[in-house]
Amino acid sequence: MNRLLLPLLLCLSPVALAADYGEPMPEGEATAIAEAAADPQAYQGKPGKFTGRITEVCQKKGCWVVMEQDGHSARVMAKDHGFEVPRDASGPAVAYGVLQVEPISDEHARHLVEDDGARAPAKQELRIIATAISLPDA
């Protein structure tokens, strides 16, 4: 019986190690956040997959995360607040959504810091309005 159980557990383990939020993640390769940040106009305004490491999560609801790579970052926001990720999420992540370059008003910056527990944002940030986020190591 043990010889049958081990192969079954090995088959199930990749499924058990990933957590997906929002809509199903489309197939295809993901672009690193650092690559998108180097030329945001090439990715702006059209759906795409992006990858990085989660460094911040909205502490109020889990409705956004910040993904970073090599000193570049993007705030990934759940489209229409359609899903939430765990507030303790961290590590590698893949997001599918539309990349934007957004100015941050003083009022929005204050909301992020005071209500959501974020670090003070820059005056402009990369933002991905996501329909899906996958946490491969969850």
MMTF fields as JSON, N, C-alpha, C and O atoms, coordinates in Angstrom:
{
  "mmtfVersion": "1.0.0",
  "mmtfProducer": "UNKNOWN",
  "numBonds": 551,
  "numAtoms": 552,
  "numGroups": 138,
  "numChains": 1,
  "numModels": 1,
  "chainsPerModel": [1],
  "groupsPerChain": [138],
  "chainIdList": ["A"],
  "bondAtomList": [4, 2, 8, 6, 12, 10, 16, 14, 20, 18, 24, 22, 28, 26, 32, 30, 36, 34, 40, 38, 44, 42, 48, 46, 52, 50, 56, 54, 60, 58, 64, 62, 68, 66, 72, 70, 76, 74, 80, 78, 84, 82, 88, 86, 92, 90, 96, 94, 100, 98, 104, 102, 108, 106, 112, 110, 116, 114, 120, 118, 124, 122, 128, 126, 132, 130, 136, 134, 140, 138, 144, 142, 148, 146, 152, 150, 156, 154, 160, 158, 164, 162, 168, 166, 172, 170, 176, 174, 180, 178, 184, 182, 188, 186, 192, 190, 196, 194, 200, 198, 204, 202, 208, 206, 212, 210, 216, 214, 220, 218, 224, 222, 228, 226, 232, 230, 236, 234, 240, 238, 244, 242, 248, 246, 252, 250, 256, 254, 260, 258, 264, 262, 268, 266, 272, 270, 276, 274, 280, 278, 284, 282, 288, 286, 292, 290, 296, 294, 300, 298, 304, 302, 308, 306, 312, 310, 316, 314, 320, 318, 324, 322, 328, 326, 332, 330, 336, 334, 340, 338, 344, 342, 348, 346, 352, 350, 356, 354, 360, 358, 364, 362, 368, 366, 372, 370, 376, 374, 380, 378, 384, 382, 388, 386, 392, 390, 396, 394, 400, 398, 404, 402, 408, 406, 412, 410, 416, 414, 420, 418, 424, 422, 428, 426, 432, 430, 436, 434, 440, 438, 444, 442, 448, 446, 452, 450, 456, 454, 460, 458, 464, 462, 468, 466, 472, 470, 476, 474, 480, 478, 484, 482, 488, 486, 492, 490, 496, 494, 500, 498, 504, 502, 508, 506, 512, 510, 516, 514, 520, 518, 524, 522, 528, 526, 532, 530, 536, 534, 540, 538, 544, 542, 548, 546],
  "bondOrderList": [1, 1, 1, 1, 1, 1, 1, 1, 1, 1, 1, 1, 1, 1, 1, 1, 1, 1, 1, 1, 1, 1, 1, 1, 1, 1, 1, 1, 1, 1, 1, 1, 1, 1, 1, 1, 1, 1, 1, 1, 1, 1, 1, 1, 1, 1, 1, 1, 1, 1, 1, 1, 1, 1, 1, 1, 1, 1, 1, 1, 1, 1, 1, 1, 1, 1, 1, 1, 1, 1, 1, 1, 1, 1, 1, 1, 1, 1, 1, 1, 1, 1, 1, 1, 1, 1, 1, 1, 1, 1, 1, 1, 1, 1, 1, 1, 1, 1, 1, 1, 1, 1, 1, 1, 1, 1, 1, 1, 1, 1, 1, 1, 1, 1, 1, 1, 1, 1, 1, 1, 1, 1, 1, 1, 1, 1, 1, 1, 1, 1, 1, 1, 1, 1, 1, 1, 1],
  "groupList": [{"groupName": "MET", "atomNameList": ["N", "CA", "C", "O"], "elementList": ["N", "C", "C", "O"], "formalChargeList": [0, 0, 0, 0], "bondAtomList": [1, 0, 2, 1, 3, 2], "bondOrderList": [1, 1, 2], "singleLetterCode": "M", "chemCompType": "L-PEPTIDE LINKING"}, {"groupName": "ASN", "atomNameList": ["N", "CA", "C", "O"], "elementList": ["N", "C", "C", "O"], "formalChargeList": [0, 0, 0, 0], "bondAtomList": [1, 0, 2, 1, 3, 2], "bondOrderList": [1, 1, 2], "singleLetterCode": "N", "chemCompType": "L-PEPTIDE LINKING"}, {"groupName": "ARG", "atomNameList": ["N", "CA", "C", "O"], "elementList": ["N", "C", "C", "O"], "formalChargeList": [0, 0, 0, 0], "bondAtomList": [1, 0, 2, 1, 3, 2], "bondOrderList": [1, 1, 2], "singleLetterCode": "R", "chemCompType": "L-PEPTIDE LINKING"}, {"groupName": "LEU", "atomNameList": ["N", "CA", "C", "O"], "elementList": ["N", "C", "C", "O"], "formalChargeList": [0, 0, 0, 0], "bondAtomList": [1, 0, 2, 1, 3, 2], "bondOrderList": [1, 1, 2], "singleLetterCode": "L", "chemCompType": "L-PEPTIDE LINKING"}, {"groupName": "PRO", "atomNameList": ["N", "CA", "C", "O"], "elementList": ["N", "C", "C", "O"], "formalChargeList": [0, 0, 0, 0], "bondAtomList": [1, 0, 2, 1, 3, 2], "bondOrderList": [1, 1, 2], "singleLetterCode": "P", "chemCompType": "L-PEPTIDE LINKING"}, {"groupName": "CYS", "atomNameList": ["N", "CA", "C", "O"], "elementList": ["N", "C", "C", "O"], "formalChargeList": [0, 0, 0, 0], "bondAtomList": [1, 0, 2, 1, 3, 2], "bondOrderList": [1, 1, 2], "singleLetterCode": "C", "chemCompType": "L-PEPTIDE LINKING"}, {"groupName": "SER", "atomNameList": ["N", "CA", "C", "O"], "elementList": ["N", "C", "C", "O"], "formalChargeList": [0, 0, 0, 0], "bondAtomList": [1, 0, 2, 1, 3, 2], "bondOrderList": [1, 1, 2], "singleLetterCode": "S", "chemCompType": "L-PEPTIDE LINKING"}, {"groupName": "VAL", "atomNameList": ["N", "CA", "C", "O"], "elementList": ["N", "C", "C", "O"], "formalChargeList": [0, 0, 0, 0], "bondAtomList": [1, 0, 2, 1, 3, 2], "bondOrderList": [1, 1, 2], "singleLetterCode": "V", "chemCompType": "L-PEPTIDE LINKING"}, {"groupName": "ALA", "atomNameList": ["N", "CA", "C", "O"], "elementList": ["N", "C", "C", "O"], "formalChargeList": [0, 0, 0, 0], "bondAtomList": [1, 0, 2, 1, 3, 2], "bondOrderList": [1, 1, 2], "singleLetterCode": "A", "chemCompType": "L-PEPTIDE LINKING"}, {"groupName": "ASP", "atomNameList": ["N", "CA", "C", "O"], "elementList": ["N", "C", "C", "O"], "formalChargeList": [0, 0, 0, 0], "bondAtomList": [1, 0, 2, 1, 3, 2], "bondOrderList": [1, 1, 2], "singleLetterCode": "D", "chemCompType": "L-PEPTIDE LINKING"}, {"groupName": "TYR", "atomNameList": ["N", "CA", "C", "O"], "elementList": ["N", "C", "C", "O"], "formalChargeList": [0, 0, 0, 0], "bondAtomList": [1, 0, 2, 1, 3, 2], "bondOrderList": [1, 1, 2], "singleLetterCode": "Y", "chemCompType": "L-PEPTIDE LINKING"}, {"groupName": "GLY", "atomNameList": ["N", "CA", "C", "O"], "elementList": ["N", "C", "C", "O"], "formalChargeList": [0, 0, 0, 0], "bondAtomList": [1, 0, 2, 1, 3, 2], "bondOrderList": [1, 1, 2], "singleLetterCode": "G", "chemCompType": "PEPTIDE LINKING"}, {"groupName": "GLU", "atomNameList": ["N", "CA", "C", "O"], "elementList": ["N", "C", "C", "O"], "formalChargeList": [0, 0, 0, 0], "bondAtomList": [1, 0, 2, 1, 3, 2], "bondOrderList": [1, 1, 2], "singleLetterCode": "E", "chemCompType": "L-PEPTIDE LINKING"}, {"groupName": "THR", "atomNameList": ["N", "CA", "C", "O"], "elementList": ["N", "C", "C", "O"], "formalChargeList": [0, 0, 0, 0], "bondAtomList": [1, 0, 2, 1, 3, 2], "bondOrderList": [1, 1, 2], "singleLetterCode": "T", "chemCompType": "L-PEPTIDE LINKING"}, {"groupName": "ILE", "atomNameList": ["N", "CA", "C", "O"], "elementList": ["N", "C", "C", "O"], "formalChargeList": [0, 0, 0, 0], "bondAtomList": [1, 0, 2, 1, 3, 2], "bondOrderList": [1, 1, 2], "singleLetterCode": "I", "chemCompType": "L-PEPTIDE LINKING"}, {"groupName": "GLN", "atomNameList": ["N", "CA", "C", "O"], "elementList": ["N", "C", "C", "O"], "formalChargeList": [0, 0, 0, 0], "bondAtomList": [1, 0, 2, 1, 3, 2], "bondOrderList": [1, 1, 2], "singleLetterCode": "Q", "chemCompType": "L-PEPTIDE LINKING"}, {"groupName": "LYS", "atomNameList": ["N", "CA", "C", "O"], "elementList": ["N", "C", "C", "O"], "formalChargeList": [0, 0, 0, 0], "bondAtomList": [1, 0, 2, 1, 3, 2], "bondOrderList": [1, 1, 2], "singleLetterCode": "K", "chemCompType": "L-PEPTIDE LINKING"}, {"groupName": "PHE", "atomNameList": ["N", "CA", "C", "O"], "elementList": ["N", "C", "C", "O"], "formalChargeList": [0, 0, 0, 0], "bondAtomList": [1, 0, 2, 1, 3, 2], "bondOrderList": [1, 1, 2], "singleLetterCode": "F", "chemCompType": "L-PEPTIDE LINKING"}, {"groupName": "TRP", "atomNameList": ["N", "CA", "C", "O"], "elementList": ["N", "C", "C", "O"], "formalChargeList": [0, 0, 0, 0], "bondAtomList": [1, 0, 2, 1, 3, 2], "bondOrderList": [1, 1, 2], "singleLetterCode": "W", "chemCompType": "L-PEPTIDE LINKING"}, {"groupName": "HIS", "atomNameList": ["N", "CA", "C", "O"], "elementList": ["N", "C", "C", "O"], "formalChargeList": [0, 0, 0, 0], "bondAtomList": [1, 0, 2, 1, 3, 2], "bondOrderList": [1, 1, 2], "singleLetterCode": "H", "chemCompType": "L-PEPTIDE LINKING"}],
  "groupTypeList": [0, 1, 2, 3, 3, 3, 4, 3, 3, 3, 5, 3, 6, 4, 7, 8, 3, 8, 8, 9, 10, 11, 12, 4, 0, 4, 12, 11, 12, 8, 13, 8, 14, 8, 12, 8, 8, 8, 9, 4, 15, 8, 10, 15, 11, 16, 4, 11, 16, 17, 13, 11, 2, 14, 13, 12, 7, 5, 15, 16, 16, 11, 5, 18, 7, 7, 0, 12, 15, 9, 11, 19, 6, 8, 2, 7, 0, 8, 16, 9, 19, 11, 17, 12, 7, 4, 2, 9, 8, 6, 11, 4, 8, 7, 8, 10, 11, 7, 3, 15, 7, 12, 4, 14, 6, 9, 12, 19, 8, 2, 19, 3, 7, 12, 9, 9, 11, 8, 2, 8, 4, 8, 16, 15, 12, 3, 2, 14, 14, 8, 13, 8, 14, 6, 3, 4, 9, 8],
  "groupIdList": [1, 2, 3, 4, 5, 6, 7, 8, 9, 10, 11, 12, 13, 14, 15, 16, 17, 18, 19, 20, 21, 22, 23, 24, 25, 26, 27, 28, 29, 30, 31, 32, 33, 34, 35, 36, 37, 38, 39, 40, 41, 42, 43, 44, 45, 46, 47, 48, 49, 50, 51, 52, 53, 54, 55, 56, 57, 58, 59, 60, 61, 62, 63, 64, 65, 66, 67, 68, 69, 70, 71, 72, 73, 74, 75, 76, 77, 78, 79, 80, 81, 82, 83, 84, 85, 86, 87, 88, 89, 90, 91, 92, 93, 94, 95, 96, 97, 98, 99, 100, 101, 102, 103, 104, 105, 106, 107, 108, 109, 110, 111, 112, 113, 114, 115, 116, 117, 118, 119, 120, 121, 122, 123, 124, 125, 126, 127, 128, 129, 130, 131, 132, 133, 134, 135, 136, 137, 138],
  "secStructList": [7, 2, 2, 2, 2, 2, 2, 2, 2, 2, 2, 2, 2, 2, 2, 2, 6, 7, 3, 3, 3, 3, 1, 7, 7, 7, 1, 1, 7, 7, 3, 3, 2, 2, 2, 2, 2, 2, 1, 4, 4, 4, 6, 5, 6, 1, 3, 3, 3, 3, 3, 3, 3, 3, 3, 3, 3, 7, 1, 1, 1, 1, 7, 3, 3, 3, 3, 3, 3, 6, 6, 3, 3, 3, 3, 3, 3, 3, 4, 4, 4, 7, 7, 7, 7, 7, 6, 6, 7, 7, 3, 3, 3, 3, 3, 3, 3, 3, 3, 3, 3, 3, 3, 7, 7, 2, 2, 2, 2, 2, 2, 2, 2, 2, 6, 6, 7, 7, 7, 7, 7, 7, 1, 3, 3, 3, 3, 3, 3, 3, 3, 3, 3, 3, 3, 6, 6, 7],
  "xCoordList": [0.825, 0.0, 0.868, 0.565, 1.962, 2.833, 3.423, 3.634, 3.695, 4.255, 3.252, 3.65, 1.972, 0.94, 0.694, 0.368, 0.845, 0.575, 1.608, 1.241, 2.87, 3.923, 3.743, 3.813, 3.514, 3.288, 2.07, 2.081, 1.023, -0.161, 0.166, -0.237, 0.883, 1.263, 2.171, 2.034, 3.078, 3.955, 3.168, 3.51, 2.135, 1.29, 0.486, 0.269, 0.048, -0.776, 0.029, -0.514, 1.289, 2.065, 2.183, 2.119, 2.352, 2.402, 1.109, 1.135, -0.02, -1.296, -1.394, -1.891, -0.932, -1.043, -0.082, -0.291, 0.961, 1.95, 1.636, 2.332, 0.62, 0.278, -1.058, -1.928, -1.204, -2.48, -2.81, -1.983, -4.015, -4.452, -5.63, -6.503, -5.64, -6.696, -7.214, -6.448, -8.523, -9.134, -9.499, -9.825, -9.443, -9.78, -8.656, -7.559, -8.914, -7.843, -6.676, -6.882, -5.458, -4.253, -4.09, -4.056, -3.991, -3.775, -2.411, -1.491, -2.297, -1.031, -0.068, -0.468, 1.195, 2.186, 3.237, 3.102, 4.279, 5.411, 5.08, 4.288, 5.697, 5.529, 6.749, 7.867, 6.527, 7.582, 8.006, 7.159, 9.293, 9.805, 9.472, 9.503, 9.156, 8.842, 9.978, 9.719, 11.216, 12.357, 12.363, 12.67, 12.031, 11.981, 10.851, 11.04, 9.69, 8.561, 8.869, 8.487, 9.552, 9.893, 10.909, 10.916, 11.767, 12.776, 12.141, 12.699, 10.986, 10.307, 8.799, 8.177, 8.195, 6.776, 5.859, 4.796, 6.255, 5.41, 5.207, 4.171, 6.161, 6.045, 4.985, 4.484, 4.638, 3.699, 2.404, 1.426, 2.4, 1.299, 0.017, 0.041, -1.098, -2.409, -2.911, -4.02, -2.127, -2.593, -2.366, -1.415, -3.234, -3.084, -1.777, -1.332, -1.181, 0.044, 0.284, -0.366, 1.239, 1.649, 2.958, 3.868, 3.038, 4.217, 4.619, 3.776, 5.913, 6.403, 7.354, 8.062, 7.356, 8.236, 8.061, 7.483, 8.564, 8.477, 7.62, 7.848, 6.636, 5.763, 6.549, 7.175, 6.501, 7.179, 6.219, 6.56, 5.025, 4.015, 2.646, 2.428, 1.722, 0.337, -0.562, -0.242, -1.684, -2.683, -3.076, -3.547, -2.88, -3.171, -4.629, -5.059, -5.376, -6.792, -7.61, -8.416, -7.395, -8.197, -7.398, -7.92, -6.169, -5.422, -5.763, -5.592, -6.244, -6.703, -5.576, -5.81, -4.362, -3.211, -1.958, -1.892, -0.969, 0.365, 1.368, 1.055, 2.562, 3.676, 4.605, 5.046, 4.898, 5.858, 7.12, 7.055, 8.274, 9.563, 10.49, 10.357, 11.442, 12.531, 13.662, 13.452, 14.85, 16.055, 15.863, 16.309, 15.199, 15.028, 13.877, 13.67, 13.131, 11.96, 10.712, 10.735, 9.61, 8.396, 7.16, 7.188, 6.069, 4.747, 3.722, 3.828, 2.738, 1.619, 0.592, 0.137, 0.242, -0.727, -2.042, -2.136, -3.05, -4.343, -5.389, -5.466, -6.189, -7.269, -8.296, -8.832, -8.561, -9.513, -10.874, -11.406, -11.427, -12.741, -12.841, -13.929, -11.692, -11.658, -12.31, -12.984, -12.101, -12.757, -12.213, -12.855, -11.05, -10.494, -9.49, -9.086, -9.098, -8.134, -7.109, -7.417, -5.884, -4.847, -4.635, -4.996, -4.067, -3.807, -2.897, -1.958, -3.184, -2.396, -0.976, -0.138, -0.695, 0.675, 1.384, 2.428, 0.824, 1.435, 2.83, 3.075, 3.737, 5.098, 5.701, 5.118, 6.869, 7.567, 7.2, 6.601, 7.561, 7.333, 5.85, 5.017, 5.529, 4.143, 4.113, 5.067, 2.991, 2.718, 1.366, 0.404, 1.294, 0.043, -0.306, 0.573, -1.587, -2.075, -2.982, -3.956, -2.655, -3.474, -2.891, -1.996, -3.412, -3.024, -2.079, -2.408, -0.903, 0.104, -0.222, -0.586, -0.088, -0.287, 0.848, 1.462, 1.121, 2.009, 1.091, 0.455, 1.025, 0.035, 0.674, 1.562, 0.229, 0.641, -0.086, -1.217, 0.562, -0.019, -0.297, 0.624, -1.575, -1.942, -1.567, -1.379, -1.459, -1.165, -2.25, -1.955, -3.502, -4.616, -4.519, -4.728, -4.204, -4.077, -2.877, -2.953, -1.785, -0.607, -0.953, -0.555, -1.68, -2.094, -2.977, -2.811, -3.911, -4.77, -3.934, -4.164, -2.973, -2.143, -1.387, -1.301, -0.842, -0.03, -0.901, -0.669, -1.899, -2.685, -3.709, -3.883, -4.385, -5.459, -4.975, -5.497, -3.983, -3.581, -2.24, -1.888, -1.481, -0.217, 0.951, 1.935, 0.86, 1.925, 3.061, 2.906, 4.21, 5.283, 4.874, 4.061, 5.425, 5.102, 5.478, 6.634, 4.507, 4.794, 5.475, 5.455, 6.074, 6.651, 5.509, 4.342, 5.836, 4.822, 4.214, 3.138, 4.902, 4.413, 4.822, 5.907, 3.955, 4.284, 3.771, 2.853, 4.391, 3.829, 2.691, 2.808, 1.595, 0.437, -0.083, -0.164, -0.43, -1.042, -2.448, -2.633, -3.434, -4.823, -5.067, -5.267, -5.044, -4.979, -6.343, -7.222, -6.476, -7.642, -7.252, -8.117, -5.932, -5.463, -4.097, -3.253, -3.9, -2.584, -2.358, -3.249, -1.159, -0.779, 0.434, 1.389, 0.382, 1.487, 2.007, 1.494, 3.019, 3.496, 3.972, 3.847, 4.505, 5.069, 4.135, 4.551, 2.879, 1.949, 1.549, 0.776],
  "yCoordList": [-1.193, 0.0, 1.256, 2.216, 1.261, 2.435, 2.743, 3.91, 1.711, 1.933, 2.618, 3.301, 2.455, 3.115, 4.54, 5.419, 4.765, 6.071, 7.118, 8.256, 6.763, 7.71, 8.287, 9.508, 7.496, 8.099, 9.013, 10.04, 8.645, 9.491, 10.833, 11.876, 10.823, 12.069, 12.916, 14.139, 12.305, 13.044, 13.688, 14.787, 13.037, 13.609, 14.791, 15.753, 14.738, 15.796, 16.967, 18.065, 16.778, 17.819, 19.11, 20.167, 19.128, 20.41, 21.191, 22.419, 20.5, 21.179, 21.764, 22.877, 21.034, 21.477, 22.621, 23.34, 22.805, 23.838, 25.182, 26.157, 25.276, 26.526, 27.031, 26.25, 28.35, 28.962, 29.985, 30.832, 29.901, 30.806, 31.624, 31.126, 32.888, 33.806, 34.527, 34.849, 34.78, 35.437, 34.428, 33.28, 34.864, 34.0, 32.996, 33.158, 31.961, 31.014, 31.725, 32.615, 31.318, 31.916, 31.432, 30.226, 32.349, 31.948, 31.279, 31.505, 30.466, 29.826, 30.882, 31.994, 30.515, 31.397, 31.848, 31.694, 32.408, 32.888, 34.22, 35.011, 34.449, 35.706, 36.586, 36.092, 37.884, 38.877, 39.303, 39.574, 39.363, 39.805, 41.283, 42.078, 41.636, 43.028, 43.954, 45.042, 43.551, 44.398, 44.67, 45.785, 43.68, 43.865, 44.818, 45.692, 44.655, 45.551, 46.977, 47.931, 47.131, 48.46, 49.163, 50.39, 48.385, 48.98, 49.605, 50.547, 49.103, 49.632, 49.481, 48.685, 50.238, 50.044, 50.293, 49.681, 51.178, 51.468, 50.221, 50.094, 49.319, 48.099, 47.146, 46.291, 47.283, 46.37, 47.058, 46.394, 48.369, 49.159, 48.981, 48.951, 48.865, 48.895, 47.596, 47.56, 46.521, 45.242, 44.155, 44.233, 43.144, 42.087, 41.319, 41.064, 40.96, 40.176, 39.513, 39.831, 38.578, 37.899, 38.509, 38.75, 38.753, 39.382, 38.587, 38.041, 38.54, 37.773, 38.596, 39.471, 38.303, 38.967, 38.313, 37.231, 38.98, 38.476, 39.451, 40.66, 38.914, 39.751, 40.291, 39.539, 41.618, 42.258, 43.011, 43.317, 43.307, 43.983, 43.447, 43.034, 43.459, 43.064, 44.046, 44.484, 44.391, 45.228, 44.548, 43.41, 45.245, 44.661, 44.827, 44.282, 45.571, 45.727, 44.565, 43.963, 44.248, 43.208, 42.225, 41.168, 42.533, 41.68, 41.966, 41.099, 43.169, 43.5, 43.961, 44.144, 44.151, 44.46, 43.862, 43.594, 43.661, 43.245, 44.096, 44.638, 44.209, 44.803, 43.666, 42.9, 43.573, 42.583, 43.326, 44.352, 42.798, 43.42, 42.416, 41.202, 42.984, 42.196, 43.149, 44.148, 42.847, 43.622, 45.127, 45.918, 45.517, 46.931, 47.615, 48.815, 46.884, 47.435, 46.821, 45.684, 47.588, 47.069, 47.501, 48.433, 46.784, 47.133, 46.772, 45.738, 47.629, 47.326, 46.565, 47.049, 45.392, 44.543, 44.666, 44.287, 45.197, 45.438, 44.513, 44.37, 43.888, 43.026, 43.882, 44.84, 43.526, 44.283, 44.309, 43.267, 45.502, 45.705, 45.071, 44.69, 44.955, 44.299, 42.917, 42.488, 42.222, 40.956, 39.764, 38.714, 39.893, 38.795, 39.371, 40.529, 38.543, 38.935, 37.833, 36.656, 38.215, 37.242, 37.287, 38.276, 36.253, 36.277, 37.455, 37.777, 38.076, 39.237, 38.89, 39.78, 37.616, 37.203, 36.6, 35.964, 36.797, 36.248, 36.837, 38.009, 35.992, 36.437, 35.465, 34.422, 35.815, 34.927, 35.163, 36.184, 34.211, 34.363, 34.453, 33.84, 35.221, 35.367, 35.646, 36.163, 35.288, 35.606, 36.298, 35.822, 37.424, 38.162, 38.301, 38.471, 38.229, 38.445, 39.658, 39.699, 40.645, 41.845, 42.869, 42.575, 44.078, 45.179, 46.106, 46.605, 46.327, 47.208, 48.661, 49.003, 49.508, 50.95, 51.671, 51.124, 52.886, 53.777, 54.829, 55.596, 54.861, 55.69, 56.716, 56.379, 57.972, 58.947, 58.635, 58.151, 58.911, 58.671, 60.022, 60.786, 60.305, 61.559, 61.49, 60.405, 62.648, 62.678, 61.946, 61.254, 62.1, 61.443, 59.918, 59.197, 59.437, 57.991, 57.452, 56.372, 58.193, 57.771, 57.674, 56.721, 58.637, 58.627, 57.403, 56.752, 57.083, 55.906, 54.627, 53.769, 54.495, 53.297, 53.096, 51.979, 54.182, 54.094, 53.925, 53.019, 54.788, 54.79, 53.661, 53.054, 53.37, 52.372, 50.969, 49.993, 50.856, 49.549, 49.058, 47.898, 49.915, 49.495, 49.462, 48.765, 50.207, 50.214, 51.15, 52.036, 50.917, 51.907, 53.106, 52.968, 54.263, 55.462, 55.224, 54.928, 55.351, 55.112, 56.308, 57.423, 56.053, 57.12, 57.943, 57.572, 59.029, 59.88, 59.221, 59.613, 58.223, 57.472, 56.018, 55.732, 55.106, 53.695, 52.885, 53.293, 51.716, 50.735, 50.063, 49.73, 49.867, 49.228, 48.186, 48.43, 47.037, 45.985, 45.778, 45.42, 46.008, 45.733, 44.275, 43.936, 43.421, 41.976, 41.302, 41.685, 40.282, 39.406, 38.066, 37.261, 37.833, 36.576, 36.781, 37.512, 36.119, 36.058, 34.612, 33.957, 34.132, 32.777, 32.864, 33.588, 32.121, 32.036, 30.611, 29.74, 30.358, 28.991, 28.266, 27.043, 28.969, 28.329, 28.315, 27.975, 28.679, 28.77, 27.397, 27.277],
  "zCoordList": [0.0, 0.0, 0.0, -0.709, 0.8, 0.832, -0.534, -0.866, -1.334, -2.668, -3.581, -4.525, -3.326, -4.118, -3.631, -4.428, -2.364, -1.783, -2.199, -2.489, -2.233, -2.588, -3.987, -4.124, -5.04, -6.363, -6.398, -7.077, -5.671, -5.624, -4.983, -5.498, -3.881, -3.221, -4.105, -4.128, -4.818, -5.724, -6.852, -7.287, -7.33, -8.383, -7.873, -8.61, -6.653, -6.085, -5.547, -5.422, -5.227, -4.565, -5.358, -4.731, -6.691, -7.389, -7.252, -7.177, -7.218, -7.059, -5.661, -5.487, -4.673, -3.291, -2.979, -2.002, -3.778, -3.485, -4.117, -3.833, -4.96, -5.623, -5.102, -4.716, -5.097, -4.74, -5.821, -6.159, -6.353, -7.41, -6.921, -6.209, -7.314, -6.9, -8.133, -9.041, -8.162, -9.305, -10.37, -10.07, -11.612, -12.742, -12.987, -12.452, -13.786, -14.109, -14.807, -15.632, -14.462, -15.04, -16.482, -16.722, -17.439, -18.833, -19.01, -18.225, -20.034, -20.382, -20.916, -21.26, -20.977, -21.581, -20.599, -19.385, -21.156, -20.37, -19.696, -20.208, -18.547, -17.81, -18.027, -18.17, -18.05, -18.168, -16.772, -15.921, -16.533, -15.235, -15.02, -15.959, -13.781, -13.444, -13.866, -14.38, -13.662, -14.036, -15.538, -15.959, -16.339, -17.795, -18.182, -19.027, -17.574, -17.853, -17.406, -18.083, -16.278, -15.768, -16.662, -16.754, -17.321, -18.207, -19.442, -20.006, -19.876, -21.063, -20.889, -21.592, -19.955, -19.661, -20.858, -20.955, -21.764, -22.917, -23.791, -24.444, -23.812, -24.614, -24.06, -24.791, -22.776, -22.126, -21.704, -21.359, -21.732, -21.199, -22.014, -23.244, -21.297, -21.917, -22.51, -23.042, -22.435, -22.978, -21.93, -21.153, -21.905, -20.905, -21.079, -22.198, -19.959, -19.975, -18.636, -17.64, -18.628, -17.396, -16.928, -17.722, -15.634, -15.034, -13.797, -13.086, -13.564, -12.425, -11.576, -12.075, -10.295, -9.332, -7.977, -7.862, -6.955, -5.585, -4.777, -4.803, -4.063, -3.244, -2.057, -1.31, -1.899, -0.776, 0.146, 1.288, -0.353, 0.461, 0.068, -1.071, 1.038, 0.789, 1.521, 2.626, 0.909, 1.58, 2.886, 2.885, 3.992, 5.299, 5.711, 6.727, 4.928, 5.239, 4.672, 5.381, 3.37, 2.727, 1.879, 1.527, 1.546, 0.628, -0.827, -1.684, -1.114, -2.47, -3.396, -4.59, -2.879, -3.726, -3.113, -1.913, -3.967, -3.539, -4.303, -5.363, -3.767, -4.499, -4.861, -4.004, -6.162, -6.644, -7.055, -7.732, -6.638, -6.944, -7.606, -7.455, -8.352, -8.909, -9.249, -9.936, -8.774, -9.084, -8.903, -9.733, -7.815, -7.498, -8.216, -8.038, -9.017, -9.714, -9.106, -8.636, -9.119, -8.512, -9.281, -10.084, -9.004, -9.533, -8.473, -7.815, -8.319, -7.417, -8.254, -9.29, -7.8, -8.489, -7.732, -6.565, -8.405, -7.766, -8.369, -9.589, -7.527, -8.003, -8.739, -8.183, -9.991, -10.797, -10.107, -9.725, -9.95, -9.324, -7.942, -7.509, -7.237, -5.92, -5.998, -5.062, -7.128, -7.407, -6.645, -6.616, -6.028, -5.239, -4.257, -4.36, -3.306, -2.285, -2.126, -2.318, -1.773, -1.446, 0.067, 0.706, 0.64, 2.088, 2.455, 1.727, 3.569, 3.993, 4.384, 4.529, 4.556, 4.862, 3.643, 3.786, 2.452, 1.233, 1.038, 1.324, 0.544, 0.249, -0.747, -1.047, -1.255, -2.169, -3.617, -3.956, -4.477, -5.911, -6.241, -5.573, -7.274, -7.712, -9.208, -9.79, -9.803, -11.204, -11.231, -10.628, -11.935, -12.062, -13.533, -14.377, -13.83, -15.188, -15.154, -14.402, -15.972, -16.008, -16.946, -17.738, -16.848, -17.722, -16.962, -15.885, -17.539, -16.94, -17.252, -18.377, -16.242, -16.381, -15.67, -14.754, -16.089, -15.351, -14.751, -15.473, -13.421, -12.739, -11.818, -11.034, -11.906, -10.892, -9.582, -9.594, -8.468, -7.147, -6.499, -6.212, -6.274, -5.622, -4.149, -3.599, -3.517, -2.083, -1.293, -0.318, -1.715, -1.028, -1.156, -0.181, -2.35, -2.542, -1.758, -1.172, -1.745, -0.98, 0.501, 1.172, 1.005, 2.414, 2.694, 3.726, 1.79, 1.943, 1.99, 2.842, 1.087, 1.05, 2.358, 2.869, 2.893, 4.107, 5.348, 6.148, 5.513, 6.747, 6.812, 7.868, 5.713, 5.734, 5.406, 5.945, 4.53, 4.025, 4.555, 4.341, 5.245, 5.825, 4.854, 5.099, 3.751, 2.746, 3.146, 3.986, 2.508, 2.603, 1.75, 0.836, 2.039, 1.257, -0.21, -0.512, -1.12, -2.532, -3.192, -2.669, -4.343, -5.154, -5.76, -5.636, -6.396, -7.027, -8.257, -8.709, -8.796, -9.948, -9.759, -9.252, -10.168, -10.003, -11.177, -11.888, -11.364, -12.276, -11.539, -10.359, -12.239, -11.629, -12.605, -13.809, -12.081, -12.884, -12.339, -11.176, -13.198, -12.821, -13.195, -14.361, -12.17, -12.373, -12.299, -11.527, -13.138, -13.053, -12.421, -12.074, -12.274, -11.671, -11.036, -11.555, -9.902, -9.248, -8.832, -8.29, -9.096, -8.701, -7.784, -8.064, -6.692, -5.743, -5.8, -5.098, -6.626, -6.862, -5.605, -5.531, -4.626, -3.435, -2.248, -1.14, -2.455, -1.311, -0.829, 0.121]
}
